[in-house]
Amino acid sequence: MKITTIKSNRDFQRIYHRGRSFVSPALVTYALKTKNHNLRIGITTSKKVGKAVNRNRSRRVIRAAFYHLNADNSASYDIIFVARTRTAFVKSYEVERYMREHFKKLGIID
């Protein structure tokens, strides 16, 4: 299965408004089931997270946790991960644990 990134503002807004959201101390996840058969992800970090170093670290941690968790996933979802202030200061396995909880609630993984 192919994993692509979400880049357009229209797609982000659609997922924010129509999708389900899950909140944890280090991560917010928005997910919307789609009809096409690929998984698309988007990662956002606001300036509230910190300066550029912290924002980039947050994105790296989220991406590493997602790729480690997504071994053989055949779901067709659009998923947006929003970094929180704590994200830059936690390890990727903690973010992966939060992601796993969110994915279980969604039904993506068992």
Short mmCIF file of C-alpha atoms in Angstrom, two decimals:
data_model
loop_
_atom_site.label_atom_id
_atom_site.label_comp_id
_atom_site.label_asym_id
_atom_site.label_seq_id
_atom_site.Cartn_x
_atom_site.Cartn_y
_atom_site.Cartn_z
CA MET A 1 0.00 0.00 0.00
CA LYS A 2 1.19 3.46 -0.83
CA ILE A 3 1.54 6.18 1.79
CA THR A 4 1.38 9.74 0.51
CA THR A 5 1.38 13.10 2.23
CA ILE A 6 -1.46 15.57 2.49
CA LYS A 7 -0.36 18.94 1.19
CA SER A 8 -3.36 21.03 0.21
CA ASN A 9 -5.14 23.30 2.65
CA ARG A 10 -8.51 22.13 1.33
CA ASP A 11 -7.74 18.54 2.36
CA PHE A 12 -6.55 19.63 5.80
CA GLN A 13 -9.72 21.66 6.37
CA ARG A 14 -11.94 18.79 5.20
CA ILE A 15 -10.29 16.37 7.61
CA TYR A 16 -10.43 18.84 10.50
CA HIS A 17 -14.15 19.43 10.01
CA ARG A 18 -15.42 15.98 9.01
CA GLY A 19 -12.93 13.64 10.69
CA ARG A 20 -12.78 12.14 14.15
CA SER A 21 -10.26 13.52 16.62
CA PHE A 22 -8.33 11.91 19.43
CA VAL A 23 -6.28 13.82 21.99
CA SER A 24 -3.34 12.74 24.10
CA PRO A 25 -0.74 14.75 26.04
CA ALA A 26 1.81 14.71 23.20
CA LEU A 27 -0.31 14.28 20.08
CA VAL A 28 -3.65 15.11 18.48
CA THR A 29 -4.88 12.84 15.70
CA TYR A 30 -7.57 13.64 13.13
CA ALA A 31 -8.71 10.79 10.89
CA LEU A 32 -11.20 10.47 8.07
CA LYS A 33 -12.02 7.24 6.22
CA THR A 34 -11.72 7.53 2.46
CA LYS A 35 -12.80 5.50 -0.53
CA ASN A 36 -9.46 5.42 -2.31
CA HIS A 37 -7.11 2.64 -1.30
CA ASN A 38 -4.13 4.50 0.03
CA LEU A 39 -3.13 6.00 3.33
CA ARG A 40 -2.38 9.71 3.42
CA ILE A 41 -0.79 11.49 6.35
CA GLY A 42 -0.15 15.10 7.23
CA ILE A 43 1.82 16.54 10.13
CA THR A 44 1.29 20.03 11.46
CA THR A 45 3.17 21.98 14.08
CA SER A 46 2.30 25.50 15.11
CA LYS A 47 4.61 28.16 16.47
CA LYS A 48 3.21 27.41 19.92
CA VAL A 49 5.35 24.26 19.88
CA GLY A 50 8.50 26.39 19.93
CA LYS A 51 11.19 27.60 17.61
CA ALA A 52 12.13 25.84 14.37
CA VAL A 53 14.35 23.28 16.10
CA ASN A 54 11.50 22.08 18.33
CA ARG A 55 8.99 22.06 15.47
CA ASN A 56 11.30 20.01 13.26
CA ARG A 57 12.06 17.59 16.09
CA SER A 58 8.33 17.18 16.72
CA ARG A 59 7.75 16.30 13.08
CA ARG A 60 10.66 13.84 13.08
CA VAL A 61 9.40 12.13 16.24
CA ILE A 62 5.87 11.82 14.86
CA ARG A 63 7.10 10.51 11.51
CA ALA A 64 9.40 7.94 13.16
CA ALA A 65 6.62 6.70 15.43
CA PHE A 66 4.19 6.41 12.51
CA TYR A 67 6.56 4.47 10.25
CA HIS A 68 7.50 2.16 13.09
CA LEU A 69 3.84 1.52 13.90
CA ASN A 70 2.65 1.21 10.30
CA ALA A 71 4.29 -2.12 9.40
CA ASP A 72 1.53 -3.66 7.25
CA ASN A 73 -1.45 -1.38 7.33
CA SER A 74 -4.12 -1.78 4.67
CA ALA A 75 -6.55 0.90 5.84
CA SER A 76 -7.66 3.75 3.61
CA TYR A 77 -7.62 6.82 5.82
CA ASP A 78 -6.54 10.43 5.71
CA ILE A 79 -4.73 11.10 8.98
CA ILE A 80 -3.43 14.37 10.36
CA PHE A 81 -1.10 14.47 13.34
CA VAL A 82 -0.88 17.73 15.24
CA ALA A 83 2.15 18.19 17.47
CA ARG A 84 1.68 19.58 20.94
CA THR A 85 4.21 21.39 23.10
CA ARG A 86 5.33 18.16 24.80
CA THR A 87 5.98 16.36 21.53
CA ALA A 88 9.46 17.82 21.07
CA PHE A 89 10.54 16.58 24.49
CA VAL A 90 9.33 12.97 24.43
CA LYS A 91 10.80 9.93 22.74
CA SER A 92 9.26 8.41 19.63
CA TYR A 93 8.18 5.25 21.47
CA GLU A 94 5.95 7.36 23.75
CA VAL A 95 4.37 9.04 20.73
CA GLU A 96 3.99 5.59 19.17
CA ARG A 97 2.10 4.42 22.26
CA TYR A 98 -0.33 7.34 21.93
CA MET A 99 -0.70 6.67 18.20
CA ARG A 100 -1.43 3.01 18.88
CA GLU A 101 -4.24 4.02 21.29
CA HIS A 102 -5.71 6.39 18.70
CA PHE A 103 -5.50 3.76 15.94
CA LYS A 104 -7.19 1.16 18.16
CA LYS A 105 -10.07 3.57 18.81
CA LEU A 106 -10.35 4.13 15.07
CA GLY A 107 -10.20 0.43 14.27
CA ILE A 108 -7.12 0.72 12.05
CA ILE A 109 -5.17 -1.79 14.14
CA ASP A 110 -6.26 -4.51 16.56
#
